[in-house]
């Protein structure tokens, strides 16, 4: 009941602006796939092309192996959940849910039964006769999901549906969405600018910027091994040092910067020498004595307590701003403001990548 | 009121309020009350006004049932009061005008609200408004010329080959009147519907399409229910304006079309029987209001929806 989706060299132009630039991605049946990127990166355009509201300027979109060119949204086996949900306010909940079935000519009693069944699936039993305006934000969310599931789509497309909810509800709905996806086995394509959502829910994530898909990988790979500076800095925090590659061997390189010389993994920098080194705050260690390698002498500035972790802001002797995160597990000693420390990191946890602004 | 006082001062506020009160009282309420009072009194020579025969009665209202003519409906011939016939035809053709205006205005309103490029919308609205800058009399006469026996419409249809002989447009029952009324009042239908459709979230249309709705079901289930208040207020306005129009039926009417307002006008100005004419005028007002109220109840439209 679920279909795979293939995008081959898909481009979309709005006038002279290229919103999507040669997108190539193959999404497996039953996969939870997220497109992650800042606003204006073209992720919504991709979603609207898959659902059929926009025709690609060039390239092919296949759903379940079938070329979708010229197919209107009402002819495609997809169901879209809109950012603002777009529930029909003049209809009661059950009519909303069974709208797709009504369009297929299903009888009223059958529709009513199906709506009730779907309401149980999304944990809202008995809400069928309420009006949409009587529901809370999270309940509307569930109705929108039920409405989309009612037409038994092979692909569900979700356009940032959680963005209007408050934090607690959002986290709850994340788990809920994931559970519904597992239960129904439908392919989910999820659009978001929230890295937390994308990483927590997805089987695979496609990170986008400027209309291009920068990296497609599972969430761990995206976070731990970003392919370029954009992915590294968009997904998670970083300490970034500009510098030049000196020597490299076996995937590791020595990298000289104004703040010292470091060793780190060498990413794809396209033969350039000038690049940037990215290391995550939680991959750094603050200690009183310098380690064997990759240590920067610094003075502690602000120390902010975040609950489960402690963020230490420090300024290196060479003037770089450093951020380090220490887990609040009771064992770590938290440095005082003004203390002289060394920040160091493991070479295997730092990557040398091309600049975030560099367009490949 | 507080706001008015603060902004314009006591003097100016007082003048404005008095002017509005004067307009409302002296130009609207008092004349209407006078006519309403007159409508219950018989039409008498001046010397007898205030005399013993000058008593209140519903006689003037009953006159609408006088004067029978032979009329036919669905093949049956029967005697029928001529003024009631005129009245019913006025109501019927006003409804037809409202219906045709709706059919013309709805697609255009949808096009303006959801399809047209927003940049060309001001031009479109301007094009629609320009005819309104010309007086209603001139516009009715313009149609009189267009529809004339040797006028441009017949010339065009003959040239295209759609007709073999010219048509007497303004001498075919209510045809001329309806064309004129539709042209004059279609914008009163267009803008309420346009406003209503414009406030519809485009995502809802797309959601319906995504769920498999064909275009006509999108309109039937999503757009029209949302636009219902606009459709209702447009229909009420066009219906009332048409039923109350005197100018268009006078200019574009044929020998076989009589509008109830013409009957009222003739009684006022030709028969000089103000009493009976007032009675007819109030009959038109009351029955049209009643008709609209019933229609609103039937279509489950609230007055507050229309006021929007």
XYZ file of C-alpha atoms in Angstrom:
668
model
C 0.000 0.000 0.000
C 2.969 2.303 -0.138
C 4.957 3.462 -3.088
C 8.471 4.656 -3.653
C 9.206 8.009 -5.193
C 11.965 8.845 -7.614
C 13.048 12.317 -8.568
C 15.367 12.428 -11.549
C 17.065 15.696 -12.382
C 14.012 17.630 -11.263
C 14.253 21.401 -11.696
C 11.670 24.042 -11.029
C 11.968 27.630 -12.229
C 9.821 30.574 -11.170
C 10.669 33.103 -13.840
C 14.415 33.460 -13.697
C 14.619 32.076 -10.167
C 15.521 28.427 -9.902
C 13.686 27.111 -6.846
C 14.768 23.512 -7.233
C 18.012 22.649 -8.989
C 18.573 19.133 -10.338
C 17.080 17.220 -7.467
C 17.859 13.519 -7.528
C 16.486 11.342 -4.809
C 15.063 7.884 -4.540
C 12.678 7.353 -1.640
C 11.889 3.764 -0.743
C 8.347 2.456 -0.157
C 7.378 2.778 3.490
C 10.224 5.121 4.289
C 9.962 8.180 6.516
C 11.914 10.733 4.540
C 12.446 14.359 5.575
C 13.528 17.339 3.559
C 15.333 19.668 5.932
C 16.410 23.190 5.089
C 15.971 26.882 5.827
C 12.956 28.725 4.433
C 13.285 29.416 0.739
C 15.519 26.424 0.103
C 12.996 24.795 -2.232
C 11.721 22.033 0.025
C 8.075 23.075 -0.200
C 8.407 23.372 -3.972
C 9.593 19.751 -4.092
C 6.586 18.707 -2.035
C 4.180 20.619 -4.261
C 5.738 19.055 -7.335
C 5.289 15.564 -5.890
C 1.670 16.312 -4.995
C 1.028 17.760 -8.447
C 0.296 21.424 -7.734
C 3.435 22.496 -9.610
C 4.817 20.843 -12.725
C 8.602 20.521 -12.781
C 10.316 22.666 -15.402
C 12.407 19.659 -16.267
C 13.095 16.187 -14.948
C 10.891 13.270 -14.076
C 8.918 12.440 -10.943
C 7.906 8.813 -10.527
C 5.547 7.503 -7.874
C 5.552 3.723 -7.623
C 7.560 3.647 -10.835
C 4.885 5.578 -12.775
C 5.746 8.863 -14.475
C 3.512 11.546 -12.945
C 3.823 14.094 -15.728
C 0.474 15.730 -16.479
C -1.297 14.046 -13.543
C -3.399 16.470 -11.492
C -3.259 16.327 -7.678
C -6.638 14.545 -7.665
C -5.195 11.810 -9.865
C -2.077 11.088 -7.810
C -1.843 8.486 -5.036
C -0.590 11.152 -2.636
C -2.204 12.999 0.236
C -0.846 16.329 1.382
C -1.079 17.700 4.901
C -0.842 21.452 4.676
C 1.140 23.668 6.995
C -2.086 25.339 8.160
C -3.878 21.961 7.850
C -6.621 23.454 5.617
C -9.437 21.618 7.369
C -12.894 22.501 6.069
C -14.425 24.714 8.774
C -18.008 24.388 7.526
C -18.067 20.613 7.866
C -18.097 18.508 11.027
C -15.021 16.443 11.759
C -16.345 13.200 10.284
C -17.227 14.875 6.976
C -13.760 16.379 6.882
C -12.212 12.973 7.319
C -14.457 11.244 4.821
C -14.271 14.042 2.223
C -11.923 12.026 0.020
C -14.250 9.019 0.203
C -17.249 11.223 -0.592
C -15.423 12.264 -3.763
C -15.010 8.591 -4.620
C -18.751 8.035 -4.265
C -18.664 5.973 -1.059
C -22.048 5.723 0.699
C -22.759 7.831 3.751
C -23.004 4.978 6.281
C -19.753 3.505 5.030
C -18.068 6.908 5.230
C -19.315 7.445 8.745
C -17.913 4.054 9.821
C -14.574 4.719 8.141
C -14.330 8.141 9.779
C -14.957 6.609 13.190
C -12.310 3.970 12.542
C -9.771 6.610 11.556
C -10.658 8.743 14.567
C -9.768 5.754 16.759
C -6.496 5.356 14.858
C -5.522 8.963 15.621
C -6.769 8.635 19.194
C -9.844 10.892 18.916
C -12.758 8.458 19.238
C -16.220 9.969 19.212
C -15.161 13.411 17.970
C -16.882 12.946 14.603
C -19.776 15.315 15.219
C -17.703 18.197 16.534
C -16.969 21.180 14.347
C -13.350 21.903 13.481
C -13.442 25.157 15.451
C -14.185 23.207 18.644
C -10.913 21.285 18.452
C -7.562 22.148 20.002
C -4.409 22.523 17.903
C -3.247 18.971 18.517
C -6.695 17.562 17.794
C -6.897 19.446 14.501
C -3.539 17.937 13.662
C -4.916 14.455 14.208
C -8.016 15.183 12.135
C -5.817 16.402 9.287
C -3.813 13.179 9.463
C -6.991 11.102 9.546
C -8.404 13.018 6.582
C -5.278 12.311 4.568
C -5.186 8.643 5.595
C -8.838 8.143 4.663
C -8.078 8.080 0.943
C -5.491 5.348 1.612
C -2.692 7.219 -0.073
C 0.489 5.453 -1.074
C 2.452 8.518 -0.106
C 1.766 11.058 2.626
C 3.255 14.499 2.150
C 3.566 16.683 5.237
C 4.398 20.370 4.954
C 5.682 21.429 8.401
C 2.424 20.382 10.033
C 3.806 20.678 13.561
C 5.153 24.201 13.311
C 2.060 25.813 14.863
C 2.057 23.646 17.978
C 3.698 24.390 21.291
C 6.881 22.558 22.254
C 5.402 19.817 24.448
C 2.660 18.978 21.980
C 5.138 19.068 19.127
C 7.344 16.496 20.804
C 4.327 14.335 21.528
C 3.062 14.582 17.939
C 6.501 13.637 16.620
C 6.277 10.281 18.350
C 2.639 9.981 17.302
C 3.395 10.657 13.635
C 6.202 8.162 13.682
C 3.920 5.568 15.277
C 1.141 6.174 12.743
C 3.654 5.865 9.929
C 4.924 2.541 11.303
C 1.359 1.278 11.815
C 0.140 2.177 8.343
C 3.365 1.510 6.465
C 2.688 4.476 4.165
C 5.643 6.361 2.710
C 5.943 9.681 4.563
C 7.667 12.688 3.087
C 8.115 15.333 5.714
C 9.142 18.937 5.168
C 10.683 20.862 8.035
C 13.176 23.517 8.970
C 13.459 22.029 12.448
C 16.497 19.759 12.595
C 15.279 18.146 15.805
C 12.079 16.975 14.100
C 13.893 15.724 11.045
C 16.550 13.840 12.995
C 14.149 12.331 15.515
C 11.511 11.023 13.118
C 13.165 10.178 9.842
C 14.662 7.078 8.345
C 16.597 9.350 6.035
C 17.002 13.103 5.724
C 17.701 15.230 2.675
C 19.321 18.528 3.639
C 18.587 21.316 1.178
C 19.884 24.782 0.516
C 19.467 27.128 -2.443
C 17.306 24.622 -4.293
C 19.918 21.898 -4.119
C 19.899 18.720 -2.121
C 23.196 18.907 -0.259
C 23.198 15.522 1.414
C 20.923 12.516 1.690
C 21.677 10.160 4.548
C 20.284 8.724 7.737
C 20.101 11.164 10.664
C 23.263 9.935 12.392
C 25.269 10.201 9.212
C 23.941 13.717 8.603
C 24.906 14.826 12.082
C 28.190 12.987 12.455
C 29.481 13.120 8.896
C 28.137 16.207 7.156
C 29.388 16.423 3.575
C 29.876 20.153 3.551
C 29.922 23.235 5.681
C 26.281 24.042 5.028
C 25.035 20.723 6.355
C 27.423 20.900 9.306
C 26.334 24.367 10.342
C 22.617 24.007 9.572
C 22.290 20.787 11.515
C 23.606 21.411 15.000
C 26.132 23.842 16.470
C 29.802 24.107 15.603
C 33.107 25.696 16.453
C 34.393 26.815 13.092
C 38.028 27.590 12.216
C 39.131 28.841 8.812
C 42.475 27.637 7.595
C 44.462 25.677 5.071
C 45.120 22.008 4.594
C 48.824 21.229 4.994
C 49.314 17.501 4.606
C 46.802 14.718 4.323
C 46.966 10.948 4.588
C 44.377 8.175 5.048
C 41.441 10.537 5.325
C 43.079 12.652 8.007
C 44.754 15.966 7.446
C 46.708 18.512 9.360
C 45.115 21.898 9.130
C 46.754 25.175 9.999
C 44.690 28.057 11.283
C 45.490 31.376 12.979
C 44.500 29.637 16.231
C 46.933 26.779 15.910
C 47.473 23.660 13.902
C 44.930 20.841 14.202
C 44.443 17.354 12.961
C 41.012 16.328 11.688
C 39.134 14.162 9.200
C 39.392 15.486 5.686
C 36.044 15.863 3.919
C 35.451 16.501 0.219
C 36.854 19.943 -0.357
C 37.143 19.627 -4.105
C 40.907 19.929 -4.327
C 40.978 23.308 -2.634
C 43.479 24.060 0.100
C 41.444 26.710 1.878
C 38.611 25.205 3.931
C 37.009 25.265 7.354
C 37.223 22.985 10.313
C 33.978 22.113 12.075
C 33.827 20.621 15.541
C 30.657 20.243 17.609
C 30.545 21.789 21.106
C 29.657 18.452 22.694
C 32.700 16.869 21.071
C 35.072 19.195 22.855
C 36.648 18.765 26.242
C 37.561 21.524 28.693
C 40.539 20.690 30.859
C 43.141 22.456 32.946
C 46.058 20.846 31.129
C 46.725 20.631 27.404
C 46.040 17.293 25.739
C 48.250 15.568 23.197
C 46.770 17.298 20.127
C 44.087 19.766 19.021
C 44.261 21.873 22.176
C 43.548 25.598 22.306
C 44.468 27.740 25.289
C 41.551 29.926 26.266
C 39.949 32.017 28.981
C 36.480 31.068 30.160
C 33.800 33.674 29.541
C 30.144 32.946 30.234
C 29.052 29.642 31.700
C 25.379 28.945 31.168
C 23.534 26.174 32.891
C 20.950 24.527 30.585
C 19.819 21.722 32.854
C 20.955 18.542 31.185
C 24.126 20.188 29.959
C 26.327 23.183 30.633
C 27.479 25.498 27.889
C 30.909 27.052 28.337
C 31.772 30.066 26.205
C 35.491 30.823 26.049
C 37.843 33.068 24.116
C 41.076 31.600 22.839
C 44.336 33.481 23.313
C 44.292 34.021 19.547
C 40.869 35.678 19.788
C 38.548 32.906 18.541
C 35.189 32.423 20.191
C 34.798 28.861 21.438
C 31.765 26.959 22.668
C 31.860 23.750 24.584
C 29.089 21.645 26.052
C 29.618 19.561 29.149
C 27.105 16.903 30.131
C 25.679 17.560 33.540
C 26.351 14.036 34.811
C 27.880 15.165 38.088
C 31.390 13.996 37.211
C 32.540 16.937 35.145
C 34.148 19.890 36.855
C 32.585 23.086 35.653
C 35.159 25.851 35.047
C 34.677 29.229 36.672
C 34.431 32.427 34.695
C 37.906 33.816 33.975
C 39.661 30.467 34.454
C 42.575 29.552 32.211
C 41.705 26.313 30.418
C 42.456 24.230 27.363
C 39.710 23.239 24.939
C 40.603 20.120 23.021
C 38.858 17.726 20.680
C 39.337 14.309 19.178
C 40.650 14.420 15.588
C 38.118 11.766 14.531
C 35.251 14.000 15.681
C 36.284 17.093 13.714
C 35.789 17.565 9.977
C 37.510 19.722 7.407
C 34.843 20.794 4.928
C 34.167 23.297 2.233
C 32.800 26.664 3.310
C 29.076 26.826 3.975
C 28.586 29.642 1.465
C 30.497 27.900 -1.298
C 28.101 26.659 -3.989
C 29.267 23.314 -5.365
C -19.121 59.352 19.789
C -16.272 60.097 22.220
C -13.896 59.661 19.326
C -15.864 62.101 17.158
C -15.899 64.740 19.913
C -12.187 64.426 20.522
C -11.345 64.584 16.834
C -13.664 67.353 15.593
C -14.612 69.333 18.700
C -18.120 70.037 20.003
C -19.233 72.500 17.300
C -18.405 70.430 14.247
C -19.676 67.213 15.849
C -22.981 68.915 16.635
C -23.363 70.189 13.068
C -22.618 66.762 11.610
C -25.039 65.010 13.926
C -27.773 67.549 13.197
C -27.265 67.220 9.432
C -27.477 63.432 9.633
C -30.537 63.688 11.867
C -32.166 66.155 9.433
C -31.455 63.923 6.470
C -32.762 60.836 8.236
C -35.832 62.493 9.712
C -36.940 65.019 7.080
C -35.842 63.248 3.903
C -36.437 59.613 4.824
C -38.717 59.056 7.778
C -41.234 61.907 7.479
C -41.978 61.417 3.737
C -42.387 57.709 4.243
C -44.695 58.162 7.204
C -46.715 60.734 5.253
C -47.138 58.363 2.316
C -47.911 55.481 4.658
C -50.651 57.557 6.304
C -52.017 58.695 2.929
C -52.150 55.146 1.631
C -55.030 54.368 4.000
C -57.125 57.391 2.950
C -59.312 57.633 -0.160
C -58.426 59.826 -3.151
C -60.829 62.786 -2.780
C -61.334 66.224 -4.331
C -59.455 68.867 -2.298
C -62.737 70.231 -0.895
C -63.555 66.888 0.680
C -60.139 66.252 2.281
C -60.719 66.143 6.020
C -64.449 65.818 5.425
C -66.765 62.958 6.483
C -65.705 60.676 3.612
C -62.009 61.011 4.534
C -61.699 57.912 6.710
C -59.009 55.260 7.121
C -59.529 51.990 5.256
C -57.631 49.299 3.349
C -59.531 50.259 0.209
C -56.454 51.484 -1.657
C -54.655 48.223 -1.011
C -57.655 46.243 -2.234
C -57.555 48.156 -5.543
C -54.630 45.999 -6.576
C -57.147 43.183 -7.179
C -59.336 45.283 -9.475
C -59.369 45.230 -13.263
C -59.210 41.698 -14.614
C -57.627 40.663 -17.886
C -57.459 37.371 -19.686
C -54.130 35.740 -19.129
C -52.735 32.328 -19.895
C -50.386 30.082 -18.033
C -49.329 26.602 -19.149
C -52.044 26.616 -21.767
C -54.883 27.538 -19.392
C -56.710 30.772 -20.021
C -58.236 32.564 -17.081
C -59.221 35.972 -15.764
C -56.652 37.533 -13.486
C -56.249 40.937 -11.754
C -53.938 42.932 -14.012
C -51.912 44.588 -11.249
C -51.359 41.340 -9.388
C -50.164 39.870 -12.670
C -47.741 42.787 -13.106
C -46.613 42.377 -9.537
C -45.972 38.639 -9.857
C -44.159 39.124 -13.159
C -42.003 41.825 -11.560
C -41.072 39.451 -8.725
C -40.468 36.579 -11.124
C -38.300 38.529 -13.545
C -36.388 40.141 -10.661
C -35.593 36.633 -9.485
C -34.514 35.652 -12.986
C -32.311 38.757 -13.144
C -30.752 37.863 -9.772
C -30.218 34.277 -10.942
C -28.601 35.330 -14.218
C -26.438 37.888 -12.398
C -25.293 35.099 -10.079
C -24.408 32.886 -13.021
C -22.431 35.722 -14.610
C -20.824 37.036 -11.433
C -19.773 33.812 -9.696
C -17.253 32.637 -12.309
C -15.901 36.157 -12.693
C -15.639 36.619 -8.917
C -13.831 33.287 -8.590
C -11.505 34.254 -11.407
C -10.763 37.618 -9.769
C -10.293 36.176 -6.295
C -8.305 33.036 -6.997
C -6.991 32.801 -10.539
C -6.019 36.186 -11.951
C -2.517 37.476 -11.351
C -2.837 39.899 -8.397
C -0.887 42.507 -10.346
C -3.549 42.802 -13.060
C -6.434 42.800 -10.564
C -6.586 46.623 -10.135
C -6.853 47.039 -13.922
C -9.634 44.481 -14.049
C -11.562 46.159 -11.238
C -11.107 49.541 -12.917
C -12.480 48.160 -16.189
C -15.503 46.878 -14.296
C -16.019 50.192 -12.538
C -15.639 52.596 -15.475
C -19.225 52.007 -16.721
C -20.435 53.063 -13.261
C -18.986 56.532 -13.837
C -21.696 57.083 -16.455
C -25.213 57.848 -15.260
C -27.730 55.039 -15.176
C -29.948 56.896 -17.674
C -27.186 57.111 -20.235
C -26.295 53.456 -19.765
C -29.914 52.428 -20.298
C -30.074 54.556 -23.441
C -26.806 53.053 -24.627
C -28.417 49.632 -24.407
C -31.479 51.007 -26.178
C -29.207 51.951 -29.065
C -27.321 48.658 -28.982
C -30.553 46.661 -29.008
C -32.261 48.820 -31.667
C -33.751 47.145 -34.724
C -31.005 48.560 -36.929
C -28.502 48.764 -34.069
C -25.024 47.305 -33.631
C -26.085 44.036 -31.960
C -28.338 43.027 -34.846
C -25.693 44.198 -37.319
C -23.077 42.053 -35.610
C -25.275 38.960 -35.402
C -26.261 39.384 -39.059
C -22.636 39.827 -40.094
C -21.545 36.712 -38.189
C -24.470 34.855 -39.726
C -26.097 33.761 -36.460
C -29.440 35.255 -37.525
C -31.052 35.825 -40.915
C -33.361 38.680 -39.954
C -32.848 41.408 -37.377
C -34.520 40.855 -33.995
C -36.750 43.386 -32.239
C -34.931 43.028 -28.896
C -36.800 45.742 -27.068
C -40.142 44.500 -28.318
C -39.886 40.934 -27.033
C -41.646 40.935 -23.668
C -39.188 41.446 -20.845
C -35.993 40.734 -22.823
C -34.831 44.345 -23.035
C -35.696 45.001 -19.403
C -33.758 41.964 -18.244
C -30.692 42.800 -20.331
C -30.747 46.331 -18.935
C -31.261 45.227 -15.335
C -28.524 42.589 -15.486
C -26.100 45.105 -16.926
C -27.001 47.739 -14.358
C -26.904 45.543 -11.269
C -24.445 42.736 -11.976
C -21.682 44.484 -10.022
C -23.856 44.433 -6.912
C -23.667 40.660 -7.236
C -20.004 40.523 -8.218
C -18.380 42.358 -5.337
C -20.042 40.619 -2.379
C -19.191 37.238 -3.929
C -15.668 38.390 -4.749
C -15.155 39.489 -1.144
C -16.466 36.189 0.162
C -14.342 34.023 -2.130
C -11.281 36.131 -1.493
C -11.439 35.293 2.195
C -11.360 31.574 1.412
C -8.003 29.979 2.197
C -6.573 28.752 -1.127
C -5.149 25.760 0.725
C -8.692 24.504 1.229
C -9.264 24.430 -2.511
C -5.972 22.624 -2.957
C -6.729 20.237 -0.103
C -10.031 19.327 -1.731
C -8.328 18.756 -5.062
C -5.608 16.705 -3.394
C -8.288 14.512 -1.818
C -9.597 13.718 -5.274
C -12.326 16.295 -5.810
C -13.106 17.226 -9.428
C -13.394 20.960 -10.093
C -17.179 21.149 -9.872
C -17.245 19.334 -6.534
C -14.610 21.722 -5.193
C -17.047 24.543 -6.008
C -20.109 22.699 -4.751
C -18.630 21.533 -1.432
C -15.977 24.134 -0.593
C -16.228 27.425 -2.493
C -19.991 27.919 -2.726
C -20.682 27.085 0.957
C -17.969 29.537 1.925
C -19.295 32.198 -0.473
C -22.923 31.695 0.630
C -23.173 34.954 2.632
C -21.799 36.851 -0.367
C -24.152 35.106 -2.758
C -27.064 35.823 -0.419
C -26.288 39.504 0.002
C -25.649 39.912 -3.737
C -28.909 38.169 -4.591
C -30.907 40.236 -2.105
C -29.414 43.448 -3.438
C -29.920 42.643 -7.106
C -33.440 41.377 -6.458
C -34.501 44.432 -4.458
C -32.862 46.895 -6.829
C -34.406 45.195 -9.864
C -37.865 45.027 -8.349
C -37.565 48.691 -7.400
C -36.075 49.907 -10.666
C -38.167 52.360 -12.691
C -35.676 53.729 -15.154
C -34.594 50.566 -16.933
C -38.153 49.207 -17.458
C -39.243 52.638 -18.682
C -36.478 52.930 -21.261
C -35.928 49.338 -22.335
C -39.435 48.007 -21.775
C -41.592 46.774 -24.644
C -45.305 47.140 -25.286
C -45.875 43.847 -23.482
C -43.635 44.441 -20.477
C -45.007 46.216 -17.465
C -42.993 46.598 -14.268
C -44.847 47.160 -11.010
C -42.856 50.358 -10.401
C -44.288 51.664 -13.677
C -47.772 50.988 -12.353
C -46.883 52.936 -9.195
C -45.370 55.742 -11.240
C -48.412 55.996 -13.508
C -50.723 56.134 -10.522
C -48.635 58.899 -8.946
C -47.867 61.001 -11.996
C -50.577 60.248 -14.554
C -53.608 59.456 -12.410
C -52.316 61.827 -9.696
C -53.848 59.393 -7.200
C -51.156 59.598 -4.526
C -53.180 57.614 -2.049
C -53.504 54.502 -4.210
C -49.956 54.914 -5.505
C -48.646 54.987 -1.919
C -50.571 51.834 -1.171
C -48.996 50.100 -4.187
C -45.550 51.320 -3.224
C -45.875 49.962 0.289
C -47.257 46.692 -1.056
C -44.128 46.329 -3.172
C -41.847 47.189 -0.273
C -43.553 44.939 2.264
C -44.045 41.947 -0.014
C -40.477 42.103 -1.380
C -39.108 42.277 2.163
C -41.291 39.358 3.137
C -40.179 37.417 0.087
C -36.496 38.034 0.847
C -37.003 37.033 4.488
C -38.661 33.766 3.481
C -35.898 33.075 0.963
C -33.271 33.724 3.643
C -34.947 31.326 6.048
C -35.210 28.685 3.322
C -31.515 29.012 2.415
C -30.473 29.271 6.097
C -28.793 32.645 5.715
C -28.594 34.950 8.709
C -29.057 38.696 8.466
C -25.657 39.179 10.117
C -24.030 37.180 7.296
C -25.432 39.617 4.761
C -24.383 42.650 6.760
C -20.789 41.459 6.442
